[in-house]
Structures are given as structure tokens and as C-alpha cells.
Tab-separated table of C-alpha atoms in Angstrom:
chain	number	residue	atom	x	y	z
A	1	MET	CA	-11.760	30.957	12.926
A	2	LYS	CA	-9.905	31.200	9.636
A	3	LEU	CA	-10.101	34.976	9.768
A	4	LEU	CA	-8.779	35.003	13.345
A	5	LEU	CA	-5.780	32.874	12.363
A	6	ASN	CA	-5.273	35.082	9.338
A	7	LEU	CA	-5.248	38.160	11.585
A	8	PHE	CA	-2.773	36.490	13.922
A	9	THR	CA	-0.327	35.479	11.172
A	10	SER	CA	-0.581	38.822	9.350
A	11	PHE	CA	0.180	40.788	12.490
A	12	ALA	CA	2.889	38.357	13.560
A	13	ARG	CA	4.540	38.996	10.197
A	14	ILE	CA	4.213	42.758	10.675
A	15	GLY	CA	5.491	42.574	14.268
A	16	GLY	CA	8.424	40.425	13.245
A	17	LEU	CA	9.543	42.847	10.549
A	18	THR	CA	9.171	46.111	12.418
A	19	PHE	CA	12.564	47.417	13.442
A	20	GLY	CA	12.758	50.720	15.283
A	21	GLY	CA	9.427	51.472	16.906
A	22	GLY	CA	5.827	52.080	15.970
A	23	TYR	CA	6.367	54.473	13.074
A	24	ALA	CA	8.558	52.004	11.230
A	25	MET	CA	5.541	49.690	11.242
A	26	LEU	CA	3.584	51.940	8.908
A	27	PRO	CA	5.140	50.736	5.616
A	28	MET	CA	4.450	47.125	6.653
A	29	LEU	CA	0.868	47.942	7.581
A	30	GLN	CA	0.277	49.721	4.281
A	31	ARG	CA	1.632	46.789	2.334
A	32	GLU	CA	-0.029	44.005	4.293
A	33	LEU	CA	-3.400	45.515	5.254
A	34	VAL	CA	-4.139	48.116	2.581
A	35	GLU	CA	-2.489	46.817	-0.598
A	36	ASP	CA	-2.478	43.029	-0.152
A	37	LYS	CA	-5.473	42.175	2.035
A	38	HIS	CA	-7.679	45.269	1.524
A	39	TRP	CA	-8.793	45.044	5.150
A	40	VAL	CA	-8.613	48.804	5.768
A	41	THR	CA	-8.208	51.938	3.671
A	42	GLU	CA	-5.276	54.320	3.842
A	43	GLU	CA	-7.502	56.901	5.586
A	44	GLU	CA	-8.658	54.443	8.245
A	45	LEU	CA	-5.053	53.487	8.941
A	46	MET	CA	-4.223	57.144	9.469
A	47	ASP	CA	-7.170	57.574	11.857
A	48	TYR	CA	-6.023	54.568	13.883
A	49	TYR	CA	-2.503	55.950	14.030
A	50	ALA	CA	-3.736	59.334	15.190
A	51	ILE	CA	-6.029	57.894	17.871
A	52	GLY	CA	-3.320	55.421	18.917
A	53	GLN	CA	-1.077	58.402	19.704
A	54	CYS	CA	-3.337	59.977	22.283
A	55	THR	CA	-4.621	56.833	23.990
A	56	PRO	CA	-2.629	54.715	26.448
A	57	GLY	CA	-0.372	51.994	25.117
A	58	VAL	CA	2.180	51.642	22.369
A	59	ILE	CA	1.040	52.694	18.858
A	60	ALA	CA	1.927	49.332	17.323
A	61	ILE	CA	-0.352	47.515	19.762
A	62	ASN	CA	-3.175	50.051	19.526
A	63	THR	CA	-3.233	49.850	15.723
A	64	ALA	CA	-3.304	46.050	15.817
A	65	THR	CA	-6.253	46.076	18.226
A	66	PHE	CA	-8.116	48.583	16.030
A	67	VAL	CA	-7.733	46.596	12.803
A	68	GLY	CA	-8.462	43.270	14.516
A	69	TYR	CA	-11.634	44.647	16.105
A	70	LYS	CA	-12.804	46.110	12.797
A	71	MET	CA	-12.342	42.765	11.023
A	72	ALA	CA	-13.612	40.292	13.629
A	73	GLY	CA	-14.878	41.981	16.799
A	74	ILE	CA	-13.359	41.665	20.252
A	75	LEU	CA	-11.722	38.286	19.577
A	76	GLY	CA	-10.216	39.744	16.411
A	77	GLY	CA	-8.708	42.596	18.430
A	78	ILE	CA	-7.182	40.150	20.884
A	79	PHE	CA	-5.786	37.831	18.186
A	80	ALA	CA	-4.241	40.674	16.167
A	81	THR	CA	-2.643	42.173	19.288
A	82	ILE	CA	-1.188	38.893	20.481
A	83	GLY	CA	0.048	38.343	16.923
A	84	VAL	CA	1.903	41.643	16.814
A	85	VAL	CA	3.779	41.007	20.093
A	86	PHE	CA	4.407	37.304	19.429
A	87	PRO	CA	7.668	37.606	17.424
A	88	SER	CA	9.217	40.033	19.951
A	89	TRP	CA	8.234	37.666	22.724
A	90	ILE	CA	9.968	34.714	21.037
A	91	ILE	CA	13.104	36.679	20.132
A	92	ILE	CA	13.564	38.264	23.572
A	93	THR	CA	12.906	34.964	25.316
A	94	ILE	CA	15.700	33.378	23.291
A	95	ILE	CA	18.007	36.338	23.920
A	96	ALA	CA	17.252	36.342	27.656
A	97	MET	CA	18.031	32.659	27.884
A	98	PHE	CA	21.068	32.338	25.611
A	99	VAL	CA	22.694	35.474	24.219
A	100	GLN	CA	23.058	38.223	26.793
A	101	HIS	CA	25.485	40.349	24.767
A	102	PHE	CA	23.624	40.093	21.487
A	103	ALA	CA	23.732	43.827	20.754
A	104	GLU	CA	27.506	44.034	21.188
A	105	TYR	CA	28.438	41.872	18.178
A	106	ALA	CA	30.002	43.938	15.355
A	107	ALA	CA	28.023	42.151	12.631
A	108	VAL	CA	24.754	42.897	14.448
A	109	GLN	CA	25.642	46.584	14.693
A	110	HIS	CA	26.622	46.874	11.012
A	111	ALA	CA	23.471	45.075	9.907
A	112	LEU	CA	21.448	47.373	12.148
A	113	ALA	CA	23.054	50.490	10.648
A	114	GLY	CA	22.081	49.221	7.193
A	115	ILE	CA	18.536	48.469	8.348
A	116	THR	CA	18.203	51.997	9.773
A	117	VAL	CA	18.877	53.435	6.302
A	118	CYS	CA	16.214	51.140	4.882
A	119	VAL	CA	13.713	52.085	7.608
A	120	PHE	CA	14.215	55.744	6.651
A	121	VAL	CA	13.513	54.983	2.975
A	122	LEU	CA	10.409	52.924	3.805
A	123	ILE	CA	8.989	55.629	6.091
A	124	LEU	CA	9.730	58.254	3.419
A	125	ASP	CA	7.739	56.207	0.903
A	126	ALA	CA	4.899	55.802	3.433
A	127	VAL	CA	4.821	59.538	4.196
A	128	ILE	CA	4.599	60.379	0.477
A	129	LYS	CA	1.644	58.000	0.095
A	130	LEU	CA	-0.091	59.396	3.190
A	131	GLY	CA	0.586	62.978	2.139
A	132	LYS	CA	-1.188	62.413	-1.165
A	133	LYS	CA	-4.252	61.145	0.713
A	134	SER	CA	-4.364	63.535	3.662
A	135	LEU	CA	-3.262	66.897	2.237
A	136	LYS	CA	-6.225	67.670	0.047
A	137	ASP	CA	-6.774	71.392	0.671
A	138	LYS	CA	-5.075	74.499	2.083
A	139	CYS	CA	-6.353	73.979	5.626
A	140	SER	CA	-5.037	70.422	5.896
A	141	ILE	CA	-1.648	71.546	4.546
A	142	LEU	CA	-1.661	74.282	7.191
A	143	ILE	CA	-2.375	71.758	9.981
A	144	PHE	CA	0.374	69.500	8.612
A	145	LEU	CA	2.977	72.294	8.619
A	146	LEU	CA	1.908	73.558	12.039
A	147	VAL	CA	2.124	70.152	13.724
A	148	PHE	CA	5.351	69.324	11.860
A	149	CYS	CA	7.108	72.494	13.057
A	150	ILE	CA	5.823	72.323	16.643
A	151	SER	CA	6.789	68.678	16.972
A	152	LEU	CA	10.220	69.193	15.374
A	153	PHE	CA	11.264	72.243	17.390
A	154	THR	CA	9.590	71.788	20.783
A	155	ASN	CA	9.167	68.966	23.281
A	156	ILE	CA	5.377	69.122	23.384
A	157	SER	CA	3.962	65.597	23.604
A	158	SER	CA	2.419	64.282	20.389
A	159	ALA	CA	-0.680	63.308	22.383
A	160	TYR	CA	-1.458	67.022	22.966
A	161	LEU	CA	-0.749	67.855	19.321
A	162	ILE	CA	-3.237	65.211	18.188
A	163	ILE	CA	-5.942	66.508	20.558
A	164	PHE	CA	-5.204	70.092	19.456
A	165	SER	CA	-5.534	69.150	15.751
A	166	GLY	CA	-8.819	67.378	16.402
A	167	ILE	CA	-10.214	70.584	17.934
A	168	LEU	CA	-8.706	72.612	15.082
A	169	GLY	CA	-10.429	70.288	12.600
A	170	VAL	CA	-13.815	70.963	14.217
A	171	ILE	CA	-13.223	74.758	14.232
A	172	ILE	CA	-12.073	74.852	10.604
A	173	CYS	CA	-14.979	72.723	9.387
A	174	THR	CA	-17.508	74.860	11.308
A	175	ILE	CA	-16.099	78.062	9.790
A	176	LYS	CA	-16.081	76.463	6.355
A	177	THR	CA	-19.754	75.459	6.522
A	178	LYS	CA	-20.652	78.951	7.770
A	179	ILE	CA	-18.850	80.604	4.865
A	180	ALA	CA	-20.481	78.196	2.438
A	181	LYS	CA	-23.905	78.989	3.904
A	182	ASN	CA	-23.297	82.741	3.715
A	183	THR	CA	-22.221	82.646	0.074
A	184	LEU	CA	-25.224	80.468	-0.718
A	185	GLU	CA	-27.578	82.985	0.899
A	186	LYS	CA	-25.848	85.835	-0.885
A	187	GLN	CA	-26.300	84.082	-4.199
A	188	LYS	CA	-29.949	83.555	-3.406
A	189	GLU	CA	-30.350	87.249	-2.582
A	190	ASP	CA	-28.550	88.220	-5.773
A	191	ILE	CA	-30.949	86.106	-7.770
A	192	ARG	CA	-33.887	87.820	-6.108
B	1	MET	CA	2.107	35.872	43.663
B	2	ILE	CA	5.023	37.062	41.518
B	3	TYR	CA	2.772	36.514	38.484
B	4	LEU	CA	0.140	38.858	39.832
B	5	ARG	CA	2.767	41.436	40.681
B	6	LEU	CA	4.303	41.187	37.165
B	7	PHE	CA	0.905	41.507	35.526
B	8	TRP	CA	-0.088	44.484	37.672
B	9	GLU	CA	3.195	46.432	37.254
B	10	TYR	CA	3.173	46.022	33.458
B	11	PHE	CA	-0.556	46.695	33.282
B	12	LYS	CA	0.126	50.096	34.886
B	13	ILE	CA	2.921	50.812	32.397
B	14	GLY	CA	0.632	49.909	29.494
B	15	LEU	CA	-2.066	52.152	30.923
B	16	PHE	CA	0.021	55.254	31.516
B	17	SER	CA	2.513	55.342	28.652
B	18	ILE	CA	1.094	57.231	25.714
B	19	GLY	CA	2.621	57.199	22.234
B	20	GLY	CA	5.576	55.295	20.824
B	21	GLY	CA	7.712	52.569	22.367
B	22	LEU	CA	10.129	54.960	24.056
B	23	ALA	CA	7.238	56.431	26.060
B	24	THR	CA	7.525	53.383	28.310
B	25	LEU	CA	11.109	54.282	29.267
B	26	PRO	CA	10.463	56.605	32.261
B	27	PHE	CA	8.030	54.050	33.722
B	28	LEU	CA	10.564	51.268	33.314
B	29	GLN	CA	13.148	53.402	35.122
B	30	ASP	CA	10.717	53.809	38.029
B	31	LEU	CA	10.093	50.074	38.063
B	32	CYS	CA	13.856	49.478	38.123
B	33	LYS	CA	14.191	51.599	41.281
B	34	LYS	CA	11.148	50.081	42.938
B	35	THR	CA	11.869	46.384	42.401
B	36	ASP	CA	14.960	44.222	42.090
B	37	TRP	CA	13.701	42.662	38.862
B	38	PHE	CA	16.385	44.256	36.702
B	39	THR	CA	19.291	46.718	36.975
B	40	THR	CA	19.882	49.988	35.121
B	41	LYS	CA	22.503	48.133	33.089
B	42	ASP	CA	19.909	45.513	32.115
B	43	LEU	CA	17.666	48.357	31.002
B	44	SER	CA	20.303	49.988	28.796
B	45	ASN	CA	21.205	46.583	27.344
B	46	LEU	CA	17.573	45.971	26.558
B	47	ILE	CA	17.284	49.368	24.827
B	48	ALA	CA	20.180	48.362	22.574
B	49	ILE	CA	18.625	44.946	21.957
B	50	SER	CA	15.238	46.536	21.218
B	51	GLU	CA	16.888	48.679	18.590
B	52	CYS	CA	18.247	45.693	16.729
B	53	THR	CA	15.319	43.313	17.138
B	54	PRO	CA	11.767	43.872	15.982
B	55	GLY	CA	9.121	45.020	18.437
B	56	PRO	CA	8.491	47.929	20.810
B	57	LEU	CA	10.736	48.485	23.856
B	58	GLY	CA	7.887	48.005	26.349
B	59	VAL	CA	7.055	44.553	25.007
B	60	ASN	CA	10.693	43.519	24.945
B	61	MET	CA	11.249	44.742	28.490
B	62	ALA	CA	8.145	42.965	29.777
B	63	THR	CA	9.271	39.725	28.139
B	64	TYR	CA	12.796	40.080	29.474
B	65	THR	CA	11.944	40.861	33.104
B	66	GLY	CA	9.174	38.274	33.139
B	67	ASN	CA	11.707	35.743	31.973
B	68	ILE	CA	14.421	36.456	34.514
B	69	THR	CA	12.011	36.707	37.447
B	70	ALA	CA	9.599	33.852	36.734
B	71	GLY	CA	10.592	31.959	33.595
B	72	ILE	CA	8.627	31.633	30.371
B	73	SER	CA	5.205	31.798	32.021
B	74	GLY	CA	6.365	34.997	33.740
B	75	SER	CA	7.253	36.537	30.384
B	76	ILE	CA	3.813	35.656	28.996
B	77	ILE	CA	2.024	37.155	32.016
B	78	ALA	CA	4.089	40.375	31.939
B	79	THR	CA	3.546	40.866	28.191
B	80	LEU	CA	-0.188	40.239	28.527
B	81	GLY	CA	-0.265	42.767	31.369
B	82	LEU	CA	1.344	45.379	29.135
B	83	VAL	CA	-1.086	44.934	26.230
B	84	ALA	CA	-4.264	44.429	28.281
B	85	PRO	CA	-5.041	48.160	28.799
B	86	SER	CA	-4.603	48.877	25.069
B	87	ILE	CA	-6.904	46.032	24.108
B	88	ILE	CA	-9.626	47.196	26.505
B	89	ILE	CA	-9.415	50.919	25.716
B	90	ILE	CA	-9.030	50.580	21.952
B	91	ILE	CA	-11.928	48.133	21.684
B	92	ILE	CA	-14.167	50.635	23.498
B	93	ILE	CA	-13.007	53.487	21.232
B	94	ALA	CA	-13.284	51.359	18.083
B	95	HIS	CA	-16.824	50.417	19.071
B	96	PHE	CA	-17.856	54.072	19.415
B	97	LEU	CA	-15.959	55.075	16.304
B	98	ASN	CA	-17.905	52.503	14.295
B	99	SER	CA	-21.224	53.737	15.675
B	100	PHE	CA	-20.488	57.439	15.170
B	101	LYS	CA	-18.399	57.194	12.011
B	102	ASP	CA	-20.911	59.145	9.951
B	103	SER	CA	-21.566	61.816	12.559
B	104	LYS	CA	-20.561	65.296	11.465
B	105	ILE	CA	-18.420	66.055	14.521
B	106	VAL	CA	-16.397	62.811	14.266
B	107	GLN	CA	-15.790	63.556	10.587
B	108	ASN	CA	-14.543	67.043	11.476
B	109	VAL	CA	-12.243	65.759	14.189
B	110	LEU	CA	-10.782	63.215	11.765
B	111	TYR	CA	-10.316	66.005	9.191
B	112	GLY	CA	-7.920	67.617	11.690
B	113	LEU	CA	-6.285	64.371	12.826
B	114	ARG	CA	-5.229	63.042	9.420
B	115	PRO	CA	-2.749	65.773	8.431
B	116	ALA	CA	-1.484	65.902	12.044
B	117	SER	CA	-0.849	62.168	11.993
B	118	SER	CA	1.103	62.501	8.718
B	119	ALA	CA	3.118	65.375	10.211
B	120	LEU	CA	4.118	63.349	13.289
B	121	ILE	CA	5.227	60.472	11.078
B	122	ALA	CA	7.250	62.939	8.975
B	123	VAL	CA	8.958	64.194	12.163
B	124	ALA	CA	9.765	60.602	13.183
B	125	MET	CA	11.223	60.139	9.698
B	126	CYS	CA	13.497	63.158	10.223
B	127	SER	CA	14.881	61.714	13.438
B	128	VAL	CA	15.531	58.372	11.724
B	129	ALA	CA	17.251	60.295	8.904
B	130	THR	CA	19.672	62.034	11.297
B	131	VAL	CA	20.715	58.646	12.673
B	132	ALA	CA	20.860	56.902	9.301
B	133	LEU	CA	22.364	59.528	7.004
B	134	LEU	CA	24.319	62.025	9.128
B	135	HIS	CA	27.401	61.882	11.343
B	136	LEU	CA	26.615	64.556	13.893
B	137	ASN	CA	29.442	63.650	16.312
B	138	LEU	CA	32.040	63.538	13.516
B	139	PHE	CA	30.902	67.017	12.481
B	140	ASN	CA	31.394	68.274	16.036
B	141	GLU	CA	34.968	66.977	16.061
B	142	THR	CA	36.156	68.181	12.675
B	143	ASN	CA	33.837	71.121	11.996
B	144	ASN	CA	34.025	70.197	8.327
B	145	ILE	CA	30.563	70.633	6.830
B	146	LEU	CA	31.156	67.813	4.323
B	147	SER	CA	31.961	65.276	7.029
B	148	ILE	CA	28.426	65.574	8.350
B	149	PHE	CA	27.026	63.446	5.521
B	150	ASP	CA	27.269	59.668	5.636
B	151	VAL	CA	28.048	59.081	1.957
B	152	LYS	CA	27.609	55.284	2.091
B	153	GLY	CA	24.264	55.677	3.837
B	154	ILE	CA	23.004	58.283	1.377
B	155	ILE	CA	23.990	56.180	-1.658
B	156	LEU	CA	22.255	53.130	-0.159
B	157	ALA	CA	19.172	55.237	0.635
B	158	ILE	CA	18.939	56.528	-2.948
B	159	LEU	CA	19.339	53.023	-4.420
B	160	LEU	CA	16.738	51.591	-2.012
B	161	PHE	CA	14.300	54.394	-2.802
B	162	ILE	CA	14.614	53.747	-6.537
B	163	GLY	CA	14.069	50.034	-5.787
B	164	VAL	CA	10.979	50.747	-3.677
B	165	LYS	CA	9.467	52.951	-6.408
B	166	LYS	CA	10.303	50.776	-9.433
B	167	ILE	CA	10.034	47.185	-8.198
B	168	LYS	CA	7.453	47.374	-5.375
B	169	ALA	CA	8.642	44.211	-3.609
B	170	HIS	CA	7.647	43.449	-0.008
B	171	PRO	CA	9.421	45.796	2.476
B	172	VAL	CA	11.220	42.840	4.088
B	173	VAL	CA	13.187	42.339	0.845
B	174	TYR	CA	14.677	45.825	1.165
B	175	ILE	CA	15.359	45.328	4.889
B	176	ALA	CA	17.280	42.122	4.149
B	177	ILE	CA	19.255	43.813	1.342
B	178	ALA	CA	20.086	46.752	3.622
B	179	ALA	CA	21.224	44.456	6.457
B	180	VAL	CA	23.542	42.562	4.081
B	181	CYS	CA	24.920	45.830	2.639
B	182	GLY	CA	25.487	47.058	6.203
B	183	ILE	CA	27.616	44.022	7.024
B	184	ILE	CA	29.542	43.947	3.706
B	185	PHE	CA	30.331	47.672	3.533
B	186	ASN	CA	30.911	48.197	7.286
B	187	PHE	CA	28.227	50.763	7.995
């Protein structure tokens, strides 16, 4: 029960601080789940993000369900997910009832412009951390550049890019093991 | 009856929108045409509100329409409808992922997914950067290459980055500082 409440409050905190969509959540997730609580590793977080992209639903919600399920089963998944949407629910309920023209206030817009700069810096920091973990060899750097360019310059959905990279991963690893086997056999022959 | 309808419509949106929060937008536009729950103006207002409040657009929209059609309980039902497909599908995937985590093929797929995931986040970062640090419309008007850069934004970004690297405080600290700077210096 304590763990469930812990999941709920952690994800409520993350949900309440995520301005600007699912990607902006990454720095919060890294801080809260990887560095503070040690619930998941950086690699696991990346896997969840990737899978969350090509399955139905918003990334923020998918990631919450993943981490919650890993920590405390089905109930954990439900608690973490409800936690992550809870702050938005409260805020929008208040806005719907009282302040219809919230977004039109000048102070809100200036604060938002400042926050956007900060979101950029936080994502930059997160990308640097992820890059160090995920770009370990030439092939992974190649996949990174390929997906980066395709996504930047075309309108192909990121869901397809994720599926394509998964297949690419299998092909590259198969070729790699084959090459390794061949060189091993060659070495054996050379010894003979 | 309205509760069931709300749950079902948002359940479908949760099931068919893949990716980030904005992926829900086309489905919400359809819903706007199909029902009289909200107008196109409501939708564009909500997009603006979603940008300056935390949380994905889909969740905000579900809460908002639930609220205006059937009060607080309506907003709860609509939001639950939106997240229900994710919870079900992700729990099934997470279950299989746990069982097959050590299998060779899953490992190889993940080998491909990790750099791709980083790349997509880097692309998202670029689009945030164009909003935060550049004045594209000012550049179109004046054609002066220097006017494209938002000097205030870039200075703030550099200071925040140094802060993030040196002090390592919780991200919310930097968000609060940035919001205050935005108001004081008229961003």
C-alpha cells in the first residue's frame, strides 16, 4: 500500500511539473525515477519511451503505466497512471469552472515563454545523458543519425520509425554475430 | 447515459492516437464535428491552455469536455476513458517484456530502439528550440539574419544550462526561475 501511494505521489509530482507534452516529461522522470528513487535504469526508461511511441495512447501515460507495473503489478500501473493525470485533471477542472480566458493573460504568456526556454534546456540535458548511454558503437550512432534526419525532414510518423529501428536492430545484431562467428572460425583454422 | 457516451468516445481516442499529446488533435476535431460537446473555438482555447498548464492535450480536453457536459463526475469518467486503453495495452506488453527480457530477439530489438528513441527526443528538442530561441516571423518581416535570434531567450538558456550542470537542483526550481524571468523581462 505504501508503495502504491508512493507511486501515485511521485507520478502526480511528475505530471504536475510537465509543461509542453510527453517529451518534456523526460527530465522529470530521470530525476525522480532514476536518480532519486532508483526504480528504473536509464536504459529501461528509454525502452519504455520507445515502446510508448508505437503503442496507442499518450507517451506520458504509457510510461507511467510501464513503471507502475514494473514496481507493483497491475495495481501499480493503475495508481501511477491516475497519478500522472491527476494534476491536469484538477487544474483543468478549476479552469473550466472559473477562468475561461486563462491563456489570454499577459503574465501567463510571459511566464510560459520563460518556461519554454527552460523546457528546452532540460530536454537538452536529458538528451546528453541518454546519448551517453545509448550511443555506444558505430551502428547505434548510425541509427540515431538516420532516425534524427528522417524525423526532422519528413512527416513520417514516429511510430513507423520506431518499428523500423527495431527491425534494423535485429538485422544489425544478426549480421554482427555472423561476422563474429566467421572470424572465430577463421582464427581456429589459422591455428590449425 | 452521457457518462457511457463520454467514456466510450474518449476510450476510442485513447486507443487510436499514437505518440505524443498532439496526436489526439485530429480525433478531437472529429469529435467536435460529431457531437455538440464543444466548439472549434473551445478546442483552440484548450490547446492554448494545455500549452501553459502541465499535462497532455488529450487529458486536458477529456477533463474539460467531461466537465461542461456532465460536471465533475463527467470529467473523471472521460479522463478514465482516455487512459483505459493505455493501461490495458501497456500492462500486457510490460508483462511479456518482463518474461522475454533476456531473449536474444528482444535484446536485439531494444538495441535498435534505444538510439531511435534518443533521436526522436532530440528532434522534439529542436522544435522546442525554434519556439524558445528563434523569432521566425520577425525574420520573415525584416529579412535581417540577426533578428532571427531571441537574445533574451538565448542568454536565459545559457544561464539555465550552467545552473543545471553545476548545481543539479530539482528541475522544478529551474522552471520556476524561468517563469519569473519571463514575467520580469517580458519574454
